[in-house]
mmCIF file of C-alpha atoms in Angstrom:
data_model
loop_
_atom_site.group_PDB
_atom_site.id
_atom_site.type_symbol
_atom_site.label_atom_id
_atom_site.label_comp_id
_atom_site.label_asym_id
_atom_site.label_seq_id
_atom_site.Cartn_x
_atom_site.Cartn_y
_atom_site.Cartn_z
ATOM 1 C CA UNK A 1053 -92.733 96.954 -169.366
ATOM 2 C CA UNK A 1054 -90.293 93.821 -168.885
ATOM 3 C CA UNK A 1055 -92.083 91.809 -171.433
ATOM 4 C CA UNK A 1056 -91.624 94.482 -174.333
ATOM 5 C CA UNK A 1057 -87.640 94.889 -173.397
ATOM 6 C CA UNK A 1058 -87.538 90.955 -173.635
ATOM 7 C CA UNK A 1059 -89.233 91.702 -177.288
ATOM 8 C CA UNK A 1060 -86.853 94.122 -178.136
ATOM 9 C CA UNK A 1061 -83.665 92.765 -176.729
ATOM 10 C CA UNK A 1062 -84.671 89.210 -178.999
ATOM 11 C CA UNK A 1063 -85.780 91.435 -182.003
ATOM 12 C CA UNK A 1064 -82.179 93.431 -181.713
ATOM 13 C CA UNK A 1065 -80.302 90.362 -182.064
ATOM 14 C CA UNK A 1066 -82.146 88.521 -185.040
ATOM 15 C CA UNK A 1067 -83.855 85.874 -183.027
ATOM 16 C CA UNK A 1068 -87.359 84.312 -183.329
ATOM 17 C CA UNK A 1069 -89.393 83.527 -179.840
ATOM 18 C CA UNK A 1070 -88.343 79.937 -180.688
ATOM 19 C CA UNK A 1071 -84.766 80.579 -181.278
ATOM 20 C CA UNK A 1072 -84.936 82.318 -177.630
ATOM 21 C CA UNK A 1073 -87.101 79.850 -175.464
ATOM 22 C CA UNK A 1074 -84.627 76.717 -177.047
ATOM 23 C CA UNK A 1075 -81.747 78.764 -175.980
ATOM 24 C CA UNK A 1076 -83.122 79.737 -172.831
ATOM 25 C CA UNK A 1077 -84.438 76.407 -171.943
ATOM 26 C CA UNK A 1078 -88.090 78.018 -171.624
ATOM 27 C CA UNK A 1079 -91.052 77.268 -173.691
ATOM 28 C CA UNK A 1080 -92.382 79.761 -176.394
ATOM 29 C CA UNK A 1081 -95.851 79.655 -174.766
ATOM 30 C CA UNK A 1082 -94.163 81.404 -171.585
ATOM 31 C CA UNK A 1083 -92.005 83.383 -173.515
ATOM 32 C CA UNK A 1084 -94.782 84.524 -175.313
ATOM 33 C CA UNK A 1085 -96.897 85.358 -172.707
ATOM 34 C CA UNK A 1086 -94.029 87.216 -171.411
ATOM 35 C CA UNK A 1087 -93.854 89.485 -174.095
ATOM 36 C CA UNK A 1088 -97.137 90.394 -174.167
ATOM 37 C CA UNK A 1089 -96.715 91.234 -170.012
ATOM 38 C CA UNK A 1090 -99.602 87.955 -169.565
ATOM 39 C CA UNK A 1091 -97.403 85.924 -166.785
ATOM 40 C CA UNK A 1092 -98.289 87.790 -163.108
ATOM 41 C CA UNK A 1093 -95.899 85.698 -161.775
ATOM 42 C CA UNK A 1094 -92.547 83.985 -162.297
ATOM 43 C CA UNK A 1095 -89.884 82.768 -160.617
ATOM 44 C CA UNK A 1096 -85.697 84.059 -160.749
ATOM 45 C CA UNK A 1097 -84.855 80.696 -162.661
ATOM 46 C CA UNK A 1098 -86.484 82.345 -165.731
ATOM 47 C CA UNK A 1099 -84.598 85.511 -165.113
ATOM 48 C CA UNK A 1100 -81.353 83.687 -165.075
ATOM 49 C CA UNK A 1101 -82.228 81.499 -168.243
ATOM 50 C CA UNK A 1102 -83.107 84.737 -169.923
ATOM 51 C CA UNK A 1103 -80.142 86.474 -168.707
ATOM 52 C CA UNK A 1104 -77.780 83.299 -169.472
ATOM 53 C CA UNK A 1105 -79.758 83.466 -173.206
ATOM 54 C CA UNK A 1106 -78.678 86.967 -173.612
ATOM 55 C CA UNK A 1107 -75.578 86.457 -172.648
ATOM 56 C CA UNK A 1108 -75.923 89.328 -169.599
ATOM 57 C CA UNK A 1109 -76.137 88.956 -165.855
ATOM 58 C CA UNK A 1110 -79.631 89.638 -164.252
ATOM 59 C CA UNK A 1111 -78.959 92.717 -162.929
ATOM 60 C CA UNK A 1112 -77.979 94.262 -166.118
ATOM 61 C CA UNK A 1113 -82.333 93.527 -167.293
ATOM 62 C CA UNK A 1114 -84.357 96.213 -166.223
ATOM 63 C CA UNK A 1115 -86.199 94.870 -163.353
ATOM 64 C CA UNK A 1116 -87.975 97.794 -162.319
ATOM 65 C CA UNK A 1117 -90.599 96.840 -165.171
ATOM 66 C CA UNK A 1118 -91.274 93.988 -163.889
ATOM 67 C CA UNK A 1119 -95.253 94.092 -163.297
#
């Protein structure tokens, strides 16, 4: 599932959910619910803050998981 790459991507590189949502410009509640694959719907400006975050373009996430 998307929300469990987001986990592990954030996990690989050291960073709390709050170190992530600041950087992404997202809250931790929505990231949060993210992770746990709780958010049935979202829009591609969270995508690109993620993507901008982890320093990769969107189409390197695995979008296919998205549920």
């Amino acid at each position: 599932m998307f929300g469990e790459w987001i986990r592990e991507k954030r996990t690989e590189l050291g960073w709390t959910q709050k170190e992530l949502a600041i950087r992404a410009g997202i809250s931790r509640t929505f990231l949060s619910k993210l992770e746990n694959n709780k958010v049935t719907n979202f829009n591609c400006f969270s995508l690109f803050k993620l993507a901008k975050a982890f320093s990769i373009e969107v189409r390197e996430m695995p979008l296919d998981k998205i549920s």
